Amino acid sequence: MPEIIAEAGSNHNGSVERAEALVDLAARAGATSVKFQFIFADGLYLPAYYDDGRYVESEVYHTRKAEELSREDWERIWRHAAQTGIDISASVFDAQGLALLSDLGASYVKIASTDATNHELIGQACDLFDRVIVSTGMASLAEIDPMVGFVRRNFPGTELHLMHCVSSYPCPLERANVQRVRLLCDCFGVPVGYSDHTGGTTAAAMSLTQGASFFEKHITTDRTLPGFDHAHAMAETEFTDYVATLTACAASLKAPANQSAPAEDTTRVRARRGVYAARDLPAGHVLTRDDLLHVRPSSDFQGFDLSALIGAKLETDVQRYQAIGRCPGAQATHSNWQAAQAYWSGEMTEKGMKARDDN
């Protein structure tokens, strides 16, 4: 199963109970971990804007301030996640959030796209965490490259992961640009994930084929709630399907490319052609094309065409519709008609098709 992060973000709306409900949702859906956003308004926003001799209050600052949870709140949420059995972490935006996340014992930290060029915060994260995920929304390769170089030079022991993201909420599928996952893999040689802001599972499945090894998807308990991220987040049923689809897609891509599916062994029996006698043929008869039917079902004869039989002399009598093969001479051989007949009979019954009545 690929790593799938259930992005709870700030969809707790300042409620510990709702945060715990998001933890439960992520666990039931089968996510690898659930992740919140440690947004402390003073570390991310100006409280007011100076404009020509006056100050204009920042609405977003006060909204974020009102939704802040305390250390005690987060400790309770962490305990709930432990009891539920799901890993938990957070995106951080300042030193306060980093310190709190470190104290809580998270296994990884995420730096959001807004700070992809904030080397100071990224360096602080590398000081505290072994695994650091940096989202690359809005960032050019010219901005990502020095950030990766900064981490490699100064924190060579850090497990740096990049996460492709299109910073558009929601993001139309046609603008998901998932081939950028492969570009990031090739350019920087680190694990690359996909922060999916599209509406379904298609972009994530596409990104798997581009090399994405972990995923992030916003979740909510109720898409109608007020808040920055509820409207474009996935409710439980959708997210459960998202996890299941990605898991199935990842399993499909793990199969060896030059290997048929086990189910095809059954299909081969009834779908491949065998060679059958078009009429009763006596031993000693020299086979011509008109003597042979190349039709379903398969038989023990595995020839690629009829040339191995045309011109051959029959070593045994062969009855009409009896399978013909070479063992090594031309003779009657085993037909797989019984297995094929059982398959066709079952399929026709299942699909409401009327079988022939020979009575």
XYZ file of C-alpha atoms in Angstrom:
359
model
C 0.000 0.000 0.000
C 1.339 3.484 -0.809
C 1.705 5.984 1.998
C -1.479 8.069 2.130
C -1.643 11.086 4.413
C -5.122 12.212 5.421
C -4.795 15.996 5.457
C -7.059 17.194 8.264
C -5.386 20.613 8.078
C -7.359 23.208 9.980
C -10.686 21.471 9.406
C -11.060 21.037 13.154
C -12.370 24.656 13.171
C -10.941 25.118 16.660
C -12.746 22.082 18.108
C -10.851 19.258 19.794
C -13.837 16.970 19.323
C -13.906 17.623 15.592
C -10.158 17.040 15.420
C -10.649 13.668 17.081
C -13.447 12.885 14.628
C -11.039 13.609 11.764
C -8.508 11.224 13.314
C -11.203 8.551 13.463
C -12.238 9.194 9.847
C -8.650 8.827 8.625
C -8.183 5.590 10.535
C -11.434 4.041 9.302
C -10.571 4.937 5.706
C -7.211 3.177 5.970
C -4.883 6.189 5.742
C -1.255 5.736 6.772
C -1.321 8.864 8.906
C -3.424 11.908 9.667
C -1.897 15.370 9.485
C -3.051 18.700 10.873
C -1.747 22.233 10.396
C -0.164 23.967 13.373
C -1.182 27.488 12.441
C -0.337 30.084 15.059
C -1.557 33.367 13.679
C 1.302 35.451 15.078
C 3.855 33.322 13.247
C 2.173 33.465 9.843
C 0.112 36.651 9.406
C 0.289 40.364 10.071
C -2.444 41.285 12.572
C -3.074 44.528 10.693
C -1.936 46.313 7.535
C -0.480 49.794 7.551
C -2.095 51.983 4.923
C -1.423 55.699 4.544
C -1.354 56.596 8.230
C -3.892 54.049 9.441
C -4.065 50.353 10.270
C -6.533 47.952 8.665
C -7.326 44.885 10.717
C -6.475 41.525 9.123
C -9.571 39.350 8.951
C -7.603 36.178 8.258
C -5.358 36.805 11.267
C -8.298 37.030 13.632
C -10.018 34.016 12.074
C -6.897 31.905 12.444
C -6.347 33.214 15.973
C -9.843 32.171 17.003
C -9.236 28.607 15.761
C -5.918 28.030 17.548
C -5.727 24.992 19.789
C -3.643 24.893 22.948
C -0.746 22.563 23.736
C -3.086 20.637 26.028
C -5.584 20.296 23.189
C -2.962 18.897 20.857
C -1.695 16.505 23.512
C -5.233 15.164 23.863
C -5.534 14.763 20.074
C -2.178 12.939 19.970
C -3.314 10.561 22.711
C -6.507 9.882 20.775
C -4.528 9.048 17.636
C -2.342 6.650 19.622
C -5.422 4.936 21.030
C -6.909 4.761 17.535
C -3.722 3.263 16.122
C -2.879 5.817 13.445
C 0.289 7.863 13.003
C -0.160 11.626 13.330
C 1.818 14.710 12.374
C 1.413 18.292 11.220
C 2.483 20.974 8.808
C 4.271 23.772 10.642
C 4.723 27.439 9.822
C 6.965 28.790 12.583
C 9.357 27.868 15.385
C 6.501 27.511 17.864
C 4.836 24.872 15.727
C 8.115 23.046 15.180
C 8.847 22.898 18.903
C 5.352 21.640 19.689
C 5.459 18.975 16.993
C 8.864 17.806 18.197
C 7.638 17.596 21.781
C 4.642 15.551 20.659
C 6.978 13.036 19.042
C 5.827 13.133 15.396
C 7.643 10.840 12.969
C 7.845 13.481 10.243
C 7.177 17.141 9.596
C 5.801 18.869 6.547
C 6.820 22.296 5.330
C 4.001 23.783 3.275
C 4.448 25.308 -0.168
C 4.357 28.789 1.313
C 7.760 28.052 2.908
C 9.472 26.145 0.099
C 11.914 29.046 -0.164
C 12.161 29.651 3.616
C 15.553 28.115 4.308
C 15.535 29.253 7.919
C 12.377 27.315 8.782
C 13.467 24.307 6.720
C 16.802 24.265 8.533
C 15.046 24.362 11.900
C 12.883 21.450 10.788
C 15.942 19.457 9.756
C 17.461 20.068 13.180
C 14.480 18.429 14.867
C 13.206 15.753 12.498
C 14.795 12.902 10.574
C 12.171 13.088 7.826
C 11.221 16.451 6.348
C 8.625 16.799 3.582
C 8.711 20.032 1.591
C 5.776 20.872 -0.659
C 6.726 22.529 -3.948
C 3.573 24.405 -4.949
C 4.294 27.740 -6.664
C 8.019 26.881 -6.751
C 10.170 26.821 -9.862
C 13.104 24.450 -10.308
C 15.323 27.499 -9.829
C 13.808 27.867 -6.350
C 13.700 24.167 -5.453
C 17.297 23.451 -6.438
C 18.956 25.803 -3.905
C 16.623 24.542 -1.171
C 17.609 20.930 -1.838
C 21.269 21.974 -1.981
C 20.907 23.836 1.332
C 19.561 20.725 3.060
C 22.170 18.415 1.535
C 25.063 20.664 2.506
C 23.953 21.467 6.019
C 21.847 18.470 7.018
C 23.203 15.441 5.124
C 21.471 13.048 7.524
C 18.008 14.448 6.829
C 15.621 12.283 4.847
C 14.324 14.991 2.521
C 11.145 14.285 0.571
C 9.545 16.601 -1.966
C 5.819 16.828 -2.618
C 4.429 18.010 -5.930
C 1.549 20.377 -5.405
C -0.464 22.773 -7.522
C -1.407 25.616 -5.195
C -4.933 25.978 -6.488
C -7.918 25.044 -4.369
C -9.524 23.103 -5.907
C -7.270 22.191 -8.809
C -8.896 21.143 -12.118
C -7.644 17.780 -13.348
C -6.307 19.282 -16.558
C -3.988 21.516 -14.509
C -2.731 18.858 -12.091
C 0.566 18.628 -14.015
C 1.391 15.230 -12.554
C 4.325 14.699 -14.929
C 6.145 17.143 -12.664
C 6.443 14.259 -10.183
C 8.764 12.476 -12.611
C 10.664 15.695 -13.248
C 11.312 16.183 -9.534
C 12.381 12.553 -9.156
C 14.823 12.866 -12.044
C 16.196 16.257 -11.039
C 16.750 15.664 -7.339
C 16.872 11.922 -6.748
C 14.691 12.015 -3.634
C 11.300 10.435 -2.886
C 8.521 12.551 -4.355
C 4.892 12.619 -3.264
C 1.747 14.259 -4.545
C -0.446 16.686 -2.623
C -3.711 16.190 -4.450
C -6.103 19.142 -4.684
C -8.206 17.694 -7.505
C -11.720 16.392 -7.029
C -11.299 12.653 -7.582
C -8.769 9.834 -7.760
C -7.636 10.193 -11.382
C -4.734 12.584 -10.818
C -3.368 10.505 -7.949
C -3.523 7.319 -10.017
C -1.725 9.119 -12.851
C 0.948 10.375 -10.470
C 1.652 6.803 -9.361
C 2.797 6.036 -12.890
C 5.074 9.084 -12.698
C 6.826 7.772 -9.586
C 4.869 9.305 -6.694
C 5.508 7.240 -3.555
C 3.265 9.032 -1.059
C 0.087 11.089 -1.208
C -1.829 13.724 0.677
C -5.557 14.422 0.410
C -7.726 16.855 2.376
C -10.496 15.307 4.462
C -13.508 16.717 6.276
C -16.358 15.484 8.447
C -18.750 17.825 6.614
C -18.122 19.670 3.345
C -20.765 22.269 4.196
C -18.929 23.558 7.275
C -17.402 27.048 7.145
C -13.638 27.089 6.752
C -10.857 27.456 4.201
C -10.592 23.769 3.231
C -13.913 21.999 3.879
C -15.524 22.654 0.488
C -12.820 20.951 -1.579
C -11.975 18.200 0.939
C -13.173 14.603 0.747
C -15.826 13.231 3.072
C -15.369 9.752 4.502
C -16.983 7.723 1.717
C -14.991 9.517 -0.970
C -11.729 9.278 0.947
C -12.236 5.579 1.667
C -12.639 5.040 -2.071
C -9.543 7.180 -2.684
C -7.436 4.976 -0.398
C -8.827 1.780 -1.933
C -8.247 2.991 -5.496
C -4.661 4.046 -4.857
C -3.935 0.798 -3.059
C -5.272 -1.224 -5.997
C -3.381 0.912 -8.532
C -0.127 0.521 -6.607
C -0.608 -3.247 -6.450
C -1.180 -3.316 -10.206
C 2.047 -1.432 -10.878
C 4.042 -3.837 -8.697
C 3.262 -6.809 -10.947
C 6.119 -7.755 -13.319
C 5.471 -6.149 -16.679
C 6.171 -9.384 -18.586
C 3.782 -11.534 -16.563
C 0.155 -12.301 -17.281
C -2.480 -12.130 -14.567
C -3.377 -15.454 -12.863
C -6.997 -15.018 -13.972
C -5.823 -15.240 -17.579
C -4.883 -18.892 -17.084
C -8.593 -19.654 -16.902
C -9.375 -17.378 -19.825
C -6.687 -19.009 -21.950
C -8.406 -22.394 -21.746
C -11.618 -21.198 -23.374
C -10.360 -18.222 -25.408
C -7.368 -19.709 -27.226
C -8.010 -21.728 -30.368
C -7.463 -25.444 -30.834
C -7.243 -27.451 -34.057
C -10.138 -29.829 -34.755
C -11.107 -32.249 -37.483
C -13.675 -30.842 -39.904
C -14.827 -34.398 -40.779
C -14.061 -38.020 -39.883
C -10.484 -38.722 -40.984
C -8.839 -42.169 -41.225
C -5.351 -43.063 -40.077
C -2.889 -42.533 -42.915
C -4.784 -39.543 -44.289
C -2.569 -36.601 -45.320
C -4.013 -33.474 -43.766
C -5.053 -30.483 -45.879
C -6.277 -27.080 -44.793
C -9.869 -28.090 -45.544
C -9.576 -30.947 -43.042
C -8.914 -28.584 -40.153
C -10.945 -26.176 -38.020
C -8.958 -23.607 -36.066
C -11.519 -22.580 -33.419
C -12.230 -22.344 -29.700
C -11.730 -23.960 -27.222
C -8.029 -24.634 -26.772
C -6.438 -28.063 -26.890
C -3.121 -29.567 -25.899
C -1.704 -28.626 -29.303
C 0.199 -25.362 -28.839
C 1.168 -24.641 -32.442
C 1.148 -21.012 -33.573
C -0.570 -21.828 -36.882
C -1.696 -24.783 -38.944
C 1.493 -25.239 -40.944
C 2.796 -27.859 -38.492
C -0.172 -30.077 -39.357
C -0.862 -29.425 -43.035
C 0.802 -32.178 -45.090
C 1.234 -34.445 -42.063
C -0.018 -38.059 -42.152
C -2.466 -39.067 -39.422
C -1.189 -41.856 -37.171
C -4.676 -42.558 -35.761
C -8.286 -42.263 -36.812
C -9.766 -38.904 -35.866
C -13.478 -38.234 -35.531
C -15.223 -35.033 -36.622
C -14.676 -32.228 -34.059
C -11.966 -34.226 -32.295
C -8.820 -32.278 -31.423
C -5.741 -32.894 -33.559
C -2.133 -32.338 -32.537
C 1.415 -33.609 -33.004
C 2.933 -35.986 -30.450
C 5.244 -36.002 -32.456
C 3.155 -37.343 -35.347
C -0.312 -36.047 -36.263
C -2.970 -37.730 -34.146
C -5.940 -37.106 -31.865
C -5.129 -35.053 -28.786
C -6.861 -33.689 -25.702
C -9.431 -30.886 -26.015
C -10.167 -28.480 -23.158
C -13.866 -28.412 -24.048
C -15.126 -29.544 -20.645
C -13.474 -26.701 -18.768
C -14.547 -24.265 -21.471
C -18.114 -25.562 -21.460
C -18.332 -25.181 -17.674
C -17.099 -21.597 -17.944
C -19.486 -20.641 -20.747
C -22.434 -22.301 -19.027
C -21.771 -20.434 -15.803
C -21.291 -17.109 -17.573
C -24.449 -17.482 -19.630
C -26.481 -18.354 -16.537
C -25.026 -15.409 -14.622
C -25.830 -13.000 -17.445
C -29.344 -14.258 -18.071
C -28.603 -15.797 -21.463
C -30.784 -18.649 -22.638
C -28.875 -21.874 -23.127
C -29.765 -24.187 -26.013
C -32.258 -26.903 -25.151
C -31.307 -30.101 -26.958
C -34.298 -32.042 -25.581
